mmCIF file of C-alpha atoms in Angstrom:
data_model
loop_
_atom_site.group_PDB
_atom_site.id
_atom_site.type_symbol
_atom_site.label_atom_id
_atom_site.label_comp_id
_atom_site.label_asym_id
_atom_site.label_seq_id
_atom_site.Cartn_x
_atom_site.Cartn_y
_atom_site.Cartn_z
ATOM 1 C CA UNK A 1457 -0.016 0.021 0.040
ATOM 2 C CA UNK A 1458 1.603 3.217 -1.137
ATOM 3 C CA UNK A 1459 -0.579 5.778 0.605
ATOM 4 C CA UNK A 1460 -2.513 4.743 3.737
ATOM 5 C CA UNK A 1461 -5.930 6.406 3.938
ATOM 6 C CA UNK A 1462 -5.780 6.666 7.674
ATOM 7 C CA UNK A 1463 -3.245 8.313 10.072
ATOM 8 C CA UNK A 1464 -2.543 11.451 11.983
ATOM 9 C CA UNK A 1465 -3.209 14.344 9.639
ATOM 10 C CA UNK A 1466 -1.284 16.952 11.762
ATOM 11 C CA UNK A 1467 1.975 14.944 11.406
ATOM 12 C CA UNK A 1468 1.283 13.854 7.794
ATOM 13 C CA UNK A 1469 0.826 17.343 6.487
ATOM 14 C CA UNK A 1470 4.170 18.764 7.910
ATOM 15 C CA UNK A 1471 6.317 16.033 6.494
ATOM 16 C CA UNK A 1472 8.127 16.094 3.314
ATOM 17 C CA UNK A 1473 7.128 13.522 0.635
ATOM 18 C CA UNK A 1474 10.220 11.469 1.373
ATOM 19 C CA UNK A 1475 9.422 11.302 5.147
ATOM 20 C CA UNK A 1476 5.797 10.681 4.477
ATOM 21 C CA UNK A 1477 5.881 7.974 1.811
ATOM 22 C CA UNK A 1478 9.123 6.175 2.920
ATOM 23 C CA UNK A 1479 12.668 5.883 1.870
ATOM 24 C CA UNK A 1480 13.444 6.207 -1.820
ATOM 25 C CA UNK A 1481 13.535 2.822 -3.355
ATOM 26 C CA UNK A 1482 16.562 3.851 -5.425
ATOM 27 C CA UNK A 1483 18.628 3.625 -2.267
ATOM 28 C CA UNK A 1484 17.997 -0.038 -1.866
ATOM 29 C CA UNK A 1485 20.649 -1.010 -4.479
ATOM 30 C CA UNK A 1486 23.984 -2.013 -3.031
ATOM 31 C CA UNK A 1487 26.701 0.069 -4.613
ATOM 32 C CA UNK A 1488 29.140 -2.862 -4.720
ATOM 33 C CA UNK A 1489 26.932 -5.498 -6.150
ATOM 34 C CA UNK A 1490 27.756 -6.773 -9.653
ATOM 35 C CA UNK A 1491 24.178 -6.549 -10.801
ATOM 36 C CA UNK A 1492 23.975 -2.922 -9.605
ATOM 37 C CA UNK A 1493 27.177 -2.019 -11.473
ATOM 38 C CA UNK A 1494 25.773 -3.640 -14.750
ATOM 39 C CA UNK A 1495 22.520 -1.814 -14.455
ATOM 40 C CA UNK A 1496 23.875 1.434 -13.415
ATOM 41 C CA UNK A 1497 26.389 1.391 -16.308
ATOM 42 C CA UNK A 1498 23.645 0.635 -18.864
ATOM 43 C CA UNK A 1499 21.324 3.272 -17.352
ATOM 44 C CA UNK A 1500 24.084 5.888 -17.402
ATOM 45 C CA UNK A 1501 24.891 5.101 -21.050
ATOM 46 C CA UNK A 1502 21.246 5.322 -22.061
ATOM 47 C CA UNK A 1503 20.807 8.613 -20.124
ATOM 48 C CA UNK A 1504 23.918 10.101 -21.869
ATOM 49 C CA UNK A 1505 22.585 9.188 -25.327
ATOM 50 C CA UNK A 1506 19.089 10.596 -24.504
ATOM 51 C CA UNK A 1507 20.694 13.970 -23.243
ATOM 52 C CA UNK A 1508 22.773 14.197 -26.514
ATOM 53 C CA UNK A 1509 19.763 13.795 -28.704
ATOM 54 C CA UNK A 1510 17.030 15.399 -26.617
ATOM 55 C CA UNK A 1511 15.657 18.761 -27.562
ATOM 56 C CA UNK A 1512 16.876 21.414 -25.052
ATOM 57 C CA UNK A 1513 13.187 22.361 -24.423
ATOM 58 C CA UNK A 1514 12.298 18.845 -23.238
ATOM 59 C CA UNK A 1515 10.749 18.547 -19.929
ATOM 60 C CA UNK A 1516 13.119 18.170 -17.065
ATOM 61 C CA UNK A 1517 10.740 16.304 -14.774
ATOM 62 C CA UNK A 1518 12.504 12.991 -15.426
ATOM 63 C CA UNK A 1519 15.771 14.316 -14.127
ATOM 64 C CA UNK A 1520 14.721 13.756 -10.506
ATOM 65 C CA UNK A 1521 14.428 10.509 -8.567
ATOM 66 C CA UNK A 1522 13.311 7.691 -10.950
ATOM 67 C CA UNK A 1523 10.952 6.441 -8.252
ATOM 68 C CA UNK A 1524 8.761 9.458 -8.954
ATOM 69 C CA UNK A 1525 8.154 8.107 -12.570
ATOM 70 C CA UNK A 1526 6.319 5.235 -11.222
ATOM 71 C CA UNK A 1527 2.616 4.799 -12.087
ATOM 72 C CA UNK A 1528 -0.229 4.175 -9.572
ATOM 73 C CA UNK A 1529 -3.872 3.341 -9.762
ATOM 74 C CA UNK A 1530 -6.646 3.272 -7.117
ATOM 75 C CA UNK A 1531 -6.627 0.296 -4.868
ATOM 76 C CA UNK A 1532 -10.495 0.284 -4.656
ATOM 77 C CA UNK A 1533 -11.541 2.010 -7.947
ATOM 78 C CA UNK A 1534 -15.222 1.205 -7.750
ATOM 79 C CA UNK A 1535 -15.817 3.006 -4.482
ATOM 80 C CA UNK A 1536 -13.391 5.896 -5.046
ATOM 81 C CA UNK A 1537 -14.506 6.547 -8.619
ATOM 82 C CA UNK A 1538 -18.007 6.724 -7.399
ATOM 83 C CA UNK A 1539 -17.094 9.250 -4.694
ATOM 84 C CA UNK A 1540 -14.975 11.265 -7.214
ATOM 85 C CA UNK A 1541 -17.973 11.342 -9.570
ATOM 86 C CA UNK A 1542 -19.994 12.674 -6.814
ATOM 87 C CA UNK A 1543 -17.505 15.421 -6.023
ATOM 88 C CA UNK A 1544 -17.445 16.340 -9.790
ATOM 89 C CA UNK A 1545 -21.292 16.554 -9.828
ATOM 90 C CA UNK A 1546 -21.339 18.821 -6.821
ATOM 91 C CA UNK A 1547 -18.626 20.952 -8.413
ATOM 92 C CA UNK A 1548 -20.815 21.386 -11.637
ATOM 93 C CA UNK A 1549 -23.838 22.078 -9.419
ATOM 94 C CA UNK A 1550 -21.938 24.912 -7.694
ATOM 95 C CA UNK A 1551 -20.981 26.429 -11.029
ATOM 96 C CA UNK A 1552 -24.589 25.946 -12.450
ATOM 97 C CA UNK A 1553 -25.933 27.818 -9.391
ATOM 98 C CA UNK A 1554 -23.833 30.962 -10.068
ATOM 99 C CA UNK A 1555 -25.839 33.483 -12.243
ATOM 100 C CA UNK A 1556 -22.760 35.554 -12.511
ATOM 101 C CA UNK A 1557 -20.943 32.749 -14.344
ATOM 102 C CA UNK A 1558 -23.646 32.492 -16.976
ATOM 103 C CA UNK A 1559 -23.662 36.273 -17.580
ATOM 104 C CA UNK A 1560 -20.307 35.824 -19.378
ATOM 105 C CA UNK A 1561 -19.902 34.821 -23.068
ATOM 106 C CA UNK A 1562 -19.771 31.040 -23.532
ATOM 107 C CA UNK A 1563 -16.246 31.299 -24.840
ATOM 108 C CA UNK A 1564 -15.177 32.691 -21.290
ATOM 109 C CA UNK A 1565 -17.213 29.975 -19.603
ATOM 110 C CA UNK A 1566 -15.279 27.439 -21.638
ATOM 111 C CA UNK A 1567 -11.898 28.817 -20.699
ATOM 112 C CA UNK A 1568 -12.690 29.095 -17.030
ATOM 113 C CA UNK A 1569 -13.950 25.486 -16.795
ATOM 114 C CA UNK A 1570 -11.110 24.157 -18.950
ATOM 115 C CA UNK A 1571 -8.446 25.906 -16.754
ATOM 116 C CA UNK A 1572 -9.989 25.569 -13.419
ATOM 117 C CA UNK A 1573 -11.896 22.258 -13.118
ATOM 118 C CA UNK A 1574 -8.873 20.397 -11.721
ATOM 119 C CA UNK A 1575 -8.234 22.701 -8.743
ATOM 120 C CA UNK A 1576 -11.928 22.944 -8.095
ATOM 121 C CA UNK A 1577 -12.173 19.127 -8.096
ATOM 122 C CA UNK A 1578 -9.322 18.749 -5.667
ATOM 123 C CA UNK A 1579 -10.832 21.394 -3.408
ATOM 124 C CA UNK A 1580 -14.095 19.369 -3.546
ATOM 125 C CA UNK A 1581 -12.241 16.250 -2.628
ATOM 126 C CA UNK A 1582 -10.952 18.053 0.390
ATOM 127 C CA UNK A 1583 -14.282 19.434 1.375
ATOM 128 C CA UNK A 1584 -15.885 15.905 1.073
ATOM 129 C CA UNK A 1585 -13.027 14.244 2.914
ATOM 130 C CA UNK A 1586 -12.219 11.733 0.219
ATOM 131 C CA UNK A 1587 -9.070 9.855 0.928
ATOM 132 C CA UNK A 1588 -7.904 6.890 -1.072
ATOM 133 C CA UNK A 1589 -5.357 4.022 -1.094
ATOM 134 C CA UNK A 1590 -3.303 3.235 -4.147
ATOM 135 C CA UNK A 1591 -1.375 0.414 -5.657
ATOM 136 C CA UNK A 1592 1.634 0.504 -7.832
ATOM 137 C CA UNK A 1593 1.611 -0.637 -11.494
ATOM 138 C CA UNK A 1594 4.719 -2.868 -11.911
ATOM 139 C CA UNK A 1595 7.093 -1.342 -14.275
ATOM 140 C CA UNK A 1596 9.273 -3.151 -16.674
ATOM 141 C CA UNK A 1597 12.693 -3.511 -14.975
ATOM 142 C CA UNK A 1598 15.934 -2.270 -16.261
ATOM 143 C CA UNK A 1599 17.259 -5.833 -16.175
ATOM 144 C CA UNK A 1600 14.421 -7.060 -18.397
ATOM 145 C CA UNK A 1601 15.212 -4.261 -20.784
ATOM 146 C CA UNK A 1602 18.800 -5.347 -21.098
ATOM 147 C CA UNK A 1603 17.960 -9.021 -21.477
ATOM 148 C CA UNK A 1604 15.381 -8.297 -24.144
ATOM 149 C CA UNK A 1605 17.729 -5.725 -25.760
ATOM 150 C CA UNK A 1606 15.067 -3.121 -25.834
ATOM 151 C CA UNK A 1607 16.038 0.536 -26.762
ATOM 152 C CA UNK A 1608 15.384 3.306 -24.320
ATOM 153 C CA UNK A 1609 13.124 4.977 -26.959
ATOM 154 C CA UNK A 1610 10.803 1.809 -27.005
ATOM 155 C CA UNK A 1611 10.771 1.793 -23.201
ATOM 156 C CA UNK A 1612 9.841 5.465 -23.037
ATOM 157 C CA UNK A 1613 7.002 5.014 -25.457
ATOM 158 C CA UNK A 1614 5.802 2.028 -23.430
ATOM 159 C CA UNK A 1615 6.041 4.038 -20.221
ATOM 160 C CA UNK A 1616 4.147 7.017 -21.596
ATOM 161 C CA UNK A 1617 1.319 4.913 -22.786
ATOM 162 C CA UNK A 1618 0.996 2.893 -19.572
ATOM 163 C CA UNK A 1619 -2.190 3.192 -17.470
ATOM 164 C CA UNK A 1620 -2.444 5.089 -14.123
ATOM 165 C CA UNK A 1621 -1.232 8.352 -12.790
ATOM 166 C CA UNK A 1622 2.208 9.707 -11.955
ATOM 167 C CA UNK A 1623 3.291 8.986 -8.376
ATOM 168 C CA UNK A 1624 4.891 12.388 -8.128
ATOM 169 C CA UNK A 1625 1.569 14.152 -9.033
ATOM 170 C CA UNK A 1626 -0.338 11.976 -6.631
ATOM 171 C CA UNK A 1627 2.008 12.770 -3.909
ATOM 172 C CA UNK A 1628 1.450 16.554 -4.471
ATOM 173 C CA UNK A 1629 -2.342 15.927 -4.440
ATOM 174 C CA UNK A 1630 -2.197 13.938 -1.275
ATOM 175 C CA UNK A 1631 -0.084 16.535 0.543
ATOM 176 C CA UNK A 1632 -2.550 19.269 -0.356
ATOM 177 C CA UNK A 1633 -5.506 17.329 0.802
ATOM 178 C CA UNK A 1634 -3.961 16.767 4.206
ATOM 179 C CA UNK A 1635 -3.028 20.502 4.461
ATOM 180 C CA UNK A 1636 -6.647 21.474 3.809
ATOM 181 C CA UNK A 1637 -7.838 18.945 6.332
ATOM 182 C CA UNK A 1638 -5.454 20.211 8.957
ATOM 183 C CA UNK A 1639 -6.901 23.663 8.615
ATOM 184 C CA UNK A 1640 -10.498 22.382 9.278
ATOM 185 C CA UNK A 1641 -11.914 24.671 6.759
ATOM 186 C CA UNK A 1642 -15.637 25.529 7.117
ATOM 187 C CA UNK A 1643 -18.343 25.287 4.452
ATOM 188 C CA UNK A 1644 -18.369 29.069 3.905
ATOM 189 C CA UNK A 1645 -14.794 29.170 3.448
ATOM 190 C CA UNK A 1646 -14.858 26.420 0.831
ATOM 191 C CA UNK A 1647 -17.692 28.315 -0.971
ATOM 192 C CA UNK A 1648 -15.481 31.515 -1.121
ATOM 193 C CA UNK A 1649 -12.425 29.396 -2.201
ATOM 194 C CA UNK A 1650 -14.439 27.867 -5.102
ATOM 195 C CA UNK A 1651 -15.353 31.454 -6.237
ATOM 196 C CA UNK A 1652 -11.708 32.608 -6.061
ATOM 197 C CA UNK A 1653 -10.547 29.579 -8.090
ATOM 198 C CA UNK A 1654 -13.378 29.585 -10.722
ATOM 199 C CA UNK A 1655 -13.036 33.298 -11.430
ATOM 200 C CA UNK A 1656 -9.374 33.040 -12.291
ATOM 201 C CA UNK A 1657 -8.216 36.565 -13.256
ATOM 202 C CA UNK A 1658 -4.964 35.010 -14.599
ATOM 203 C CA UNK A 1659 -6.837 33.852 -17.685
ATOM 204 C CA UNK A 1660 -5.699 36.705 -19.851
ATOM 205 C CA UNK A 1661 -7.586 35.464 -22.903
ATOM 206 C CA UNK A 1662 -10.975 36.194 -21.422
ATOM 207 C CA UNK A 1663 -13.249 38.570 -23.255
ATOM 208 C CA UNK A 1664 -14.711 40.072 -19.962
ATOM 209 C CA UNK A 1665 -11.581 40.017 -17.891
ATOM 210 C CA UNK A 1666 -12.378 43.076 -15.788
ATOM 211 C CA UNK A 1667 -15.672 41.443 -14.888
ATOM 212 C CA UNK A 1668 -13.980 38.170 -13.741
ATOM 213 C CA UNK A 1669 -11.358 40.204 -11.766
ATOM 214 C CA UNK A 1670 -14.134 41.994 -9.903
ATOM 215 C CA UNK A 1671 -15.769 38.644 -9.056
ATOM 216 C CA UNK A 1672 -12.561 37.184 -7.804
ATOM 217 C CA UNK A 1673 -11.906 40.252 -5.666
ATOM 218 C CA UNK A 1674 -15.252 40.039 -4.275
ATOM 219 C CA UNK A 1675 -14.815 36.403 -3.271
ATOM 220 C CA UNK A 1676 -11.377 37.166 -1.704
ATOM 221 C CA UNK A 1677 -12.849 40.089 0.346
ATOM 222 C CA UNK A 1678 -15.706 38.036 1.518
ATOM 223 C CA UNK A 1679 -13.170 35.174 2.648
ATOM 224 C CA UNK A 1680 -10.933 37.809 4.376
ATOM 225 C CA UNK A 1681 -13.803 39.351 6.302
ATOM 226 C CA UNK A 1682 -15.149 36.010 7.347
ATOM 227 C CA UNK A 1683 -11.778 34.803 8.605
ATOM 228 C CA UNK A 1684 -11.138 38.061 10.357
ATOM 229 C CA UNK A 1685 -14.445 37.827 12.122
ATOM 230 C CA UNK A 1686 -14.175 34.088 13.135
ATOM 231 C CA UNK A 1687 -10.409 34.327 14.072
ATOM 232 C CA UNK A 1688 -10.313 37.545 15.954
ATOM 233 C CA UNK A 1689 -8.747 39.718 13.319
ATOM 234 C CA UNK A 1690 -5.881 37.383 12.529
ATOM 235 C CA UNK A 1691 -5.197 37.126 8.792
ATOM 236 C CA UNK A 1692 -2.489 34.596 8.861
ATOM 237 C CA UNK A 1693 -4.979 31.862 8.063
ATOM 238 C CA UNK A 1694 -6.099 33.877 5.037
ATOM 239 C CA UNK A 1695 -2.666 34.048 3.643
ATOM 240 C CA UNK A 1696 -1.962 30.405 4.296
ATOM 241 C CA UNK A 1697 -5.203 29.480 2.394
ATOM 242 C CA UNK A 1698 -4.372 31.640 -0.539
ATOM 243 C CA UNK A 1699 -0.960 29.951 -0.748
ATOM 244 C CA UNK A 1700 -2.750 26.621 -0.873
ATOM 245 C CA UNK A 1701 -4.861 27.860 -3.828
ATOM 246 C CA UNK A 1702 -1.684 28.564 -5.689
ATOM 247 C CA UNK A 1703 -0.467 25.090 -5.045
ATOM 248 C CA UNK A 1704 -3.801 23.630 -6.148
ATOM 249 C CA UNK A 1705 -3.128 25.105 -9.708
ATOM 250 C CA UNK A 1706 -0.002 23.011 -9.898
ATOM 251 C CA UNK A 1707 -1.827 19.732 -9.818
ATOM 252 C CA UNK A 1708 -1.808 18.058 -13.182
ATOM 253 C CA UNK A 1709 -5.350 17.717 -14.546
ATOM 254 C CA UNK A 1710 -4.317 14.614 -16.644
ATOM 255 C CA UNK A 1711 -3.212 12.796 -13.465
ATOM 256 C CA UNK A 1712 -6.672 13.462 -11.898
ATOM 257 C CA UNK A 1713 -8.358 12.272 -15.011
ATOM 258 C CA UNK A 1714 -6.305 9.088 -15.315
ATOM 259 C CA UNK A 1715 -6.566 8.272 -11.593
ATOM 260 C CA UNK A 1716 -10.249 8.961 -10.849
ATOM 261 C CA UNK A 1717 -12.107 8.955 -14.198
ATOM 262 C CA UNK A 1718 -10.376 6.835 -16.774
ATOM 263 C CA UNK A 1719 -12.008 3.689 -15.417
ATOM 264 C CA UNK A 1720 -15.434 5.390 -15.906
ATOM 265 C CA UNK A 1721 -14.934 7.500 -19.023
ATOM 266 C CA UNK A 1722 -12.950 5.154 -21.188
ATOM 267 C CA UNK A 1723 -11.543 7.345 -24.086
ATOM 268 C CA UNK A 1724 -13.890 10.173 -23.384
ATOM 269 C CA UNK A 1725 -12.573 13.576 -22.287
ATOM 270 C CA UNK A 1726 -13.562 15.073 -19.037
ATOM 271 C CA UNK A 1727 -13.491 18.715 -20.364
ATOM 272 C CA UNK A 1728 -16.266 17.799 -22.833
ATOM 273 C CA UNK A 1729 -18.285 15.803 -20.233
ATOM 274 C CA UNK A 1730 -18.297 18.896 -17.958
ATOM 275 C CA UNK A 1731 -19.386 21.206 -20.761
ATOM 276 C CA UNK A 1732 -22.303 18.827 -21.488
ATOM 277 C CA UNK A 1733 -23.153 18.694 -17.883
ATOM 278 C CA UNK A 1734 -23.255 22.430 -17.664
ATOM 279 C CA UNK A 1735 -25.251 22.868 -20.910
ATOM 280 C CA UNK A 1736 -22.747 25.151 -22.485
ATOM 281 C CA UNK A 1737 -21.244 22.651 -25.076
ATOM 282 C CA UNK A 1738 -20.727 24.429 -28.407
ATOM 283 C CA UNK A 1739 -21.830 22.646 -31.576
ATOM 284 C CA UNK A 1740 -18.288 22.177 -32.887
ATOM 285 C CA UNK A 1741 -17.210 20.095 -29.926
#
């Protein structure tokens, strides 16, 4: 079990990913073993060839610990996918009940949903207290690669098409969920947070950007006043929550879709499904 659903939230939220999820598996190799030397030499050779031929603008995500390239899926997909679908439905209901959202052109509605559904969904998971366990998808070992004489290109293509979500992305999501739970956020705070996230003024392509900016500022002001009233004028909580919102935007939407909705959607796209649910799907989609 990679991520236990239970545990002490206060201690979990303050630990680093390495402390929380255990020692890196890369450190389990013995530096003097013959097998390690063979594998390490082969891996170093493949890495050097890749760096020589890789475009300088390629992603650097894979330069970190190789353990973070592992893929994971839900341990109990039927139950968790059902709860995730309920969270998504509640998220769409929240949007549908905002008249100010539908006062915008449908093009702006499309952009805001496309860019903000993922952080809204994770926030909904936090509000509903949805925790989940995972299991790892066994990866083709480096030893098997050598024995089968498979090229690094073929292995990379195989890895990119494998099922499941990135362990690194799931770790980020898990950490954020625990941080929200540690703050014990109220229903009103969650409502204001959803407004701040949905009316994302950083979407510069919006036709009615000033209108969206005013809505976001209104939600931020309401949250600040609520926190000031409930916590005796202290705004440290307000700053901490806004920082968590920024972190929410770093969560990979594809990882969410693969982990929680791929077993349900098949090849369908979640963006299109959301648009259909909200009755704003344009004819050309």
